[in-house]
PDB file of C-alpha atoms in Angstrom:
ATOM      1  CA  MET A 211      -0.522   0.525  -0.278  1.00  0.00           C
ATOM      2  CA  PHE A 212       2.453   2.627   0.665  1.00  0.00           C
ATOM      3  CA  TYR A 213       4.330   1.649  -1.775  1.00  0.00           C
ATOM      4  CA  THR A 214       1.414   1.905  -4.821  1.00  0.00           C
ATOM      5  CA  SER A 215       1.018   5.628  -2.407  1.00  0.00           C
ATOM      6  CA  THR A 216       3.444   7.212  -2.772  1.00  0.00           C
ATOM      7  CA  PHE A 217       4.218   5.853  -6.257  1.00  0.00           C
ATOM      8  CA  ASN A 218      -0.050   7.600  -6.932  1.00  0.00           C
ATOM      9  CA  GLU A 219       1.982  10.912  -6.234  1.00  0.00           C
ATOM     10  CA  VAL A 220       5.561  11.273  -7.582  1.00  0.00           C
ATOM     11  CA  GLU A 221       3.455  10.225 -10.732  1.00  0.00           C
ATOM     12  CA  ALA A 222       0.499  13.185 -10.560  1.00  0.00           C
ATOM     13  CA  LEU A 223       3.471  15.577 -10.135  1.00  0.00           C
ATOM     14  CA  VAL A 224       5.041  14.779 -12.327  1.00  0.00           C
ATOM     15  CA  ARG A 225       1.935  15.172 -14.379  1.00  0.00           C
ATOM     16  CA  LYS A 226       1.240  18.730 -13.040  1.00  0.00           C
ATOM     17  CA  TYR A 227       4.966  19.771 -13.776  1.00  0.00           C
ATOM     18  CA  GLY A 228       6.317  17.714 -15.982  1.00  0.00           C
ATOM     19  CA  THR A 229       8.795  16.981 -14.903  1.00  0.00           C
ATOM     20  CA  ARG A 230      11.110  14.265 -13.450  1.00  0.00           C
ATOM     21  CA  ASP A 231      14.319  16.673 -12.477  1.00  0.00           C
ATOM     22  CA  PRO A 232      13.748  18.050  -9.284  1.00  0.00           C
ATOM     23  CA  PHE A 233      14.926  21.148 -10.464  1.00  0.00           C
ATOM     24  CA  GLU A 234      13.027  22.398 -11.893  1.00  0.00           C
ATOM     25  CA  LEU A 235      10.008  20.849 -10.106  1.00  0.00           C
ATOM     26  CA  ILE A 236      11.989  22.714  -7.138  1.00  0.00           C
ATOM     27  CA  SER A 237      11.586  25.713  -9.242  1.00  0.00           C
ATOM     28  CA  ALA A 238       8.289  25.240  -9.950  1.00  0.00           C
ATOM     29  CA  VAL A 239       6.492  24.603  -6.968  1.00  0.00           C
ATOM     30  CA  PRO A 240       6.329  28.739  -6.007  1.00  0.00           C
ATOM     31  CA  ASP A 241       6.249  28.435  -1.889  1.00  0.00           C
ATOM     32  CA  MET A 242       9.433  25.729  -2.518  1.00  0.00           C
ATOM     33  CA  LYS A 243      13.062  27.805  -2.582  1.00  0.00           C
ATOM     34  CA  LEU A 244      16.142  26.119  -3.881  1.00  0.00           C
ATOM     35  CA  TRP A 245      19.540  26.043  -2.666  1.00  0.00           C
ATOM     36  CA  VAL A 246      22.430  24.621  -4.187  1.00  0.00           C
ATOM     37  CA  THR A 247      25.143  25.653  -1.862  1.00  0.00           C
ATOM     38  CA  ASP A 248      29.711  24.440  -1.529  1.00  0.00           C
ATOM     39  CA  SER A 249      29.707  26.130   1.628  1.00  0.00           C
ATOM     40  CA  PHE A 250      30.030  21.989   2.990  1.00  0.00           C
ATOM     41  CA  GLN A 251      32.212  19.676   3.425  1.00  0.00           C
ATOM     42  CA  GLU A 252      32.413  16.917  -0.038  1.00  0.00           C
ATOM     43  CA  ASP A 253      31.932  13.568   2.704  1.00  0.00           C
ATOM     44  CA  GLY A 254      30.038  16.369   4.778  1.00  0.00           C
ATOM     45  CA  LEU A 255      26.076  16.818   4.716  1.00  0.00           C
ATOM     46  CA  LYS A 256      25.103  16.088   1.138  1.00  0.00           C
ATOM     47  CA  GLY A 257      21.524  18.087   2.406  1.00  0.00           C
ATOM     48  CA  PHE A 258      18.593  19.285   4.136  1.00  0.00           C
ATOM     49  CA  ALA A 259      14.956  20.259   3.639  1.00  0.00           C
ATOM     50  CA  THR A 260      13.112  22.579   5.877  1.00  0.00           C
ATOM     51  CA  ILE A 261       9.474  24.206   6.343  1.00  0.00           C
ATOM     52  CA  GLN A 262      10.539  28.194   7.888  1.00  0.00           C
ATOM     53  CA  ASN A 263       7.655  31.094   7.894  1.00  0.00           C
ATOM     54  CA  ARG A 264       4.928  28.306   5.190  1.00  0.00           C
ATOM     55  CA  THR A 265       7.973  28.164   2.781  1.00  0.00           C
ATOM     56  CA  LYS A 266       9.889  24.824   2.062  1.00  0.00           C
ATOM     57  CA  TYR A 267      13.468  24.434   1.677  1.00  0.00           C
ATOM     58  CA  ILE A 268      15.909  22.423  -0.184  1.00  0.00           C
ATOM     59  CA  VAL A 269      19.875  22.894   1.012  1.00  0.00           C
ATOM     60  CA  VAL A 270      22.020  20.608  -1.763  1.00  0.00           C
ATOM     61  CA  ASN A 271      25.495  19.550  -1.219  1.00  0.00           C
ATOM     62  CA  GLY A 272      27.059  21.496  -4.169  1.00  0.00           C
ATOM     63  CA  ARG A 273      29.944  20.124  -4.182  1.00  0.00           C
ATOM     64  CA  LEU A 274      28.810  16.523  -5.053  1.00  0.00           C
ATOM     65  CA  MET A 275      28.683  14.793  -8.081  1.00  0.00           C
ATOM     66  CA  PRO A 276      25.886  15.641 -10.843  1.00  0.00           C
ATOM     67  CA  GLU A 277      23.972  12.647 -10.592  1.00  0.00           C
ATOM     68  CA  GLU A 278      24.411  12.841  -6.073  1.00  0.00           C
ATOM     69  CA  GLN A 279      23.017  15.939  -6.262  1.00  0.00           C
ATOM     70  CA  LEU A 280      19.097  15.088  -7.974  1.00  0.00           C
ATOM     71  CA  VAL A 281      18.897  11.685  -5.509  1.00  0.00           C
ATOM     72  CA  VAL A 282      20.036  14.021  -3.219  1.00  0.00           C
ATOM     73  CA  ALA A 283      17.526  16.799  -4.153  1.00  0.00           C
ATOM     74  CA  ALA A 284      15.324  14.285  -4.904  1.00  0.00           C
ATOM     75  CA  HIS A 285      15.753  12.374  -1.823  1.00  0.00           C
ATOM     76  CA  GLU A 286      14.825  15.952   0.136  1.00  0.00           C
ATOM     77  CA  LEU A 287      11.434  16.798  -1.777  1.00  0.00           C
ATOM     78  CA  GLY A 288      10.542  13.536  -0.630  1.00  0.00           C
ATOM     79  CA  HIS A 289      10.905  14.583   2.903  1.00  0.00           C
ATOM     80  CA  ILE A 290       8.475  17.721   1.462  1.00  0.00           C
ATOM     81  CA  TYR A 291       5.856  15.869   0.114  1.00  0.00           C
ATOM     82  CA  LYS A 292       6.089  12.719   2.758  1.00  0.00           C
ATOM     83  CA  HIS A 293       7.048  14.412   5.911  1.00  0.00           C
ATOM     84  CA  GLU A 294       5.900  17.544   5.820  1.00  0.00           C
ATOM     85  CA  LEU A 295       4.540  18.039   9.762  1.00  0.00           C
ATOM     86  CA  ARG A 296       7.767  16.907  11.457  1.00  0.00           C
ATOM     87  CA  LEU A 297       9.719  19.136   8.799  1.00  0.00           C
ATOM     88  CA  ARG A 298       7.136  21.532  10.816  1.00  0.00           C
ATOM     89  CA  ALA A 299       9.138  21.266  14.081  1.00  0.00           C
ATOM     90  CA  GLN A 300      12.619  20.726  12.547  1.00  0.00           C
ATOM     91  CA  PRO A 301      14.767  20.089   9.782  1.00  0.00           C
ATOM     92  CA  MET A 302      15.508  16.829   9.165  1.00  0.00           C
ATOM     93  CA  ARG A 303      19.790  17.625   8.299  1.00  0.00           C
ATOM     94  CA  ASP A 304      21.288  14.648   5.721  1.00  0.00           C
ATOM     95  CA  PHE A 305      24.761  13.473   6.376  1.00  0.00           C
ATOM     96  CA  GLU A 306      24.428   9.798   4.643  1.00  0.00           C
ATOM     97  CA  ILE A 307      20.821   9.627   2.244  1.00  0.00           C
ATOM     98  CA  TYR A 308      20.189   6.221   2.326  1.00  0.00           C
ATOM     99  CA  ALA A 309      21.338   4.968   5.111  1.00  0.00           C
ATOM    100  CA  ALA A 310      17.861   4.010   5.332  1.00  0.00           C
ATOM    101  CA  GLN A 311      18.109   2.868   8.541  1.00  0.00           C
ATOM    102  CA  GLY A 312      14.643   4.559   9.903  1.00  0.00           C
ATOM    103  CA  LYS A 313      11.082   5.241   8.105  1.00  0.00           C
ATOM    104  CA  LEU A 314      11.923   8.437   6.729  1.00  0.00           C
ATOM    105  CA  GLU A 315      14.659   8.172   5.158  1.00  0.00           C
ATOM    106  CA  ARG A 316      13.011   4.802   3.085  1.00  0.00           C
ATOM    107  CA  GLU A 317       9.872   6.438   2.708  1.00  0.00           C
ATOM    108  CA  ALA A 318      12.309  10.308   0.500  1.00  0.00           C
ATOM    109  CA  ASN A 319      14.615   6.973  -0.826  1.00  0.00           C
ATOM    110  CA  PHE A 320      11.002   6.072  -2.635  1.00  0.00           C
ATOM    111  CA  PHE A 321       9.810   8.480  -3.727  1.00  0.00           C
ATOM    112  CA  ALA A 322      13.259   9.834  -5.284  1.00  0.00           C
ATOM    113  CA  ALA A 323      13.884   6.705  -7.187  1.00  0.00           C
ATOM    114  CA  ASP A 324       9.502   7.217  -8.305  1.00  0.00           C
ATOM    115  CA  PHE A 325      11.133  11.056  -8.932  1.00  0.00           C
ATOM    116  CA  LEU A 326      13.668  10.089 -10.908  1.00  0.00           C
ATOM    117  CA  ILE A 327      13.069   6.980 -12.085  1.00  0.00           C
ATOM    118  CA  SER A 328       9.829   5.921 -14.664  1.00  0.00           C
ATOM    119  CA  ASP A 329       8.712   2.130 -14.674  1.00  0.00           C
ATOM    120  CA  GLU A 330       8.972   2.193 -18.101  1.00  0.00           C
ATOM    121  CA  GLN A 331      12.776   3.517 -18.854  1.00  0.00           C
ATOM    122  CA  ALA A 332      13.534   1.665 -15.961  1.00  0.00           C
ATOM    123  CA  LEU A 333      11.915  -1.914 -18.161  1.00  0.00           C
ATOM    124  CA  ASP A 334      12.918  -0.171 -21.126  1.00  0.00           C
ATOM    125  CA  GLU A 335      16.706  -0.598 -20.089  1.00  0.00           C
ATOM    126  CA  ILE A 336      16.477  -3.690 -18.224  1.00  0.00           C
ATOM    127  CA  HIS A 337      15.062  -4.796 -21.552  1.00  0.00           C
ATOM    128  CA  SER A 338      17.833  -2.977 -23.747  1.00  0.00           C
ATOM    129  CA  CYS A 339      20.697  -3.998 -21.202  1.00  0.00           C
ATOM    130  CA  GLY A 340      19.823  -7.909 -20.254  1.00  0.00           C
ATOM    131  CA  ALA A 341      19.462  -7.154 -16.516  1.00  0.00           C
ATOM    132  CA  ASP A 342      22.890  -6.149 -15.351  1.00  0.00           C
ATOM    133  CA  PHE A 343      21.523  -4.876 -13.087  1.00  0.00           C
ATOM    134  CA  PHE A 344      24.928  -2.677 -12.925  1.00  0.00           C
ATOM    135  CA  SER A 345      24.644  -1.713 -16.337  1.00  0.00           C
ATOM    136  CA  VAL A 346      20.586   0.053 -16.304  1.00  0.00           C
ATOM    137  CA  ALA A 347      22.009   1.392 -13.400  1.00  0.00           C
ATOM    138  CA  LYS A 348      24.946   3.467 -14.987  1.00  0.00           C
ATOM    139  CA  VAL A 349      22.800   4.133 -18.305  1.00  0.00           C
ATOM    140  CA  LEU A 350      20.855   5.655 -15.718  1.00  0.00           C
ATOM    141  CA  ARG A 351      22.994   8.110 -14.644  1.00  0.00           C
ATOM    142  CA  ILE A 352      22.552   6.827 -11.499  1.00  0.00           C
ATOM    143  CA  PRO A 353      24.444   5.463  -8.090  1.00  0.00           C
ATOM    144  CA  ALA A 354      23.371   1.959  -8.530  1.00  0.00           C
ATOM    145  CA  PRO A 355      22.876   0.772  -4.965  1.00  0.00           C
ATOM    146  CA  PHE A 356      20.020   3.399  -5.844  1.00  0.00           C
ATOM    147  CA  PHE A 357      18.522   1.923  -8.633  1.00  0.00           C
ATOM    148  CA  ALA A 358      17.501  -0.868  -6.157  1.00  0.00           C
ATOM    149  CA  PHE A 359      14.922   1.508  -4.370  1.00  0.00           C
ATOM    150  CA  LYS A 360      13.486   1.668  -7.293  1.00  0.00           C
ATOM    151  CA  LEU A 361      13.322  -1.804  -8.937  1.00  0.00           C
ATOM    152  CA  TYR A 362      11.961  -2.552  -4.535  1.00  0.00           C
ATOM    153  CA  SER A 363       9.437  -0.088  -5.898  1.00  0.00           C
ATOM    154  CA  LEU A 364       8.038  -2.144  -9.478  1.00  0.00           C
ATOM    155  CA  VAL A 365       7.981  -5.412  -7.351  1.00  0.00           C
ATOM    156  CA  GLU A 366       6.457  -4.125  -4.343  1.00  0.00           C
ATOM    157  CA  ARG A 367       4.081  -2.875  -6.626  1.00  0.00           C
ATOM    158  CA  GLY A 368       3.368  -6.655  -8.490  1.00  0.00           C
ATOM    159  CA  THR A 369       6.090  -5.751 -11.324  1.00  0.00           C
ATOM    160  CA  PRO A 370       7.480  -9.880 -11.132  1.00  0.00           C
ATOM    161  CA  MET A 371      11.432  -9.373 -12.087  1.00  0.00           C
ATOM    162  CA  ARG A 372      14.215 -10.942  -8.855  1.00  0.00           C
ATOM    163  CA  MET A 373      15.914  -8.650  -7.369  1.00  0.00           C
ATOM    164  CA  PRO A 374      19.962  -8.298  -8.571  1.00  0.00           C
ATOM    165  CA  VAL A 375      20.692  -6.999  -4.976  1.00  0.00           C
ATOM    166  CA  ASP A 376      19.401  -5.913  -1.025  1.00  0.00           C
ATOM    167  CA  LEU A 377      18.271  -2.542  -0.486  1.00  0.00           C
ATOM    168  CA  ASP A 378      21.957  -0.654   0.560  1.00  0.00           C
ATOM    169  CA  SER A 379      21.069   2.916   1.991  1.00  0.00           C
ATOM    170  CA  THR A 380      25.012   4.117   2.576  1.00  0.00           C
ATOM    171  CA  PHE A 381      26.000   4.189  -0.978  1.00  0.00           C
ATOM    172  CA  LEU A 382      26.273   7.770  -0.459  1.00  0.00           C
ATOM    173  CA  ARG A 383      28.029   8.449   2.412  1.00  0.00           C
ATOM    174  CA  ALA A 384      30.998   9.446   3.304  1.00  0.00           C
ATOM    175  CA  ARG A 385      34.156   8.180   2.102  1.00  0.00           C
ATOM    176  CA  ASP A 386      36.960   7.123   3.976  1.00  0.00           C
TER     177      ASP A 386
END
């Protein structure tokens, strides 16, 4: 039920704003602001979301690779749309975006995966790459462990396939 409702929410946003680019969506929403900053270390804070005075703010670490910035922005959008009441009380700061240790981080990851990658795009690439998980992720220009969230969403919504890897939410963890 969660996967279907999140997917439906994402698809409604995509239809309304005509984009799967989180930066374009943030720019299109009147009460939402984006700030990409080089103030954070590359291996430090990835991003955060907060709500102040009815304005929703998403901040992304500008020192990350562009693909990571897209994933972080989409993840923070997930917090905005899935956890708005919590954000009104305090910001959600993500140092390890994909360390889905808690329910809120996992929910934001599933939102982000469904937002960034359409079902059709994922399935088309799976078929054209001979179902090679890592090749598909590379073609989609996303971290491979993040692609697992999209596959898991597809499976939970009824697409028959075997998961090639377990969900690993630590792939953007600070590097040693």
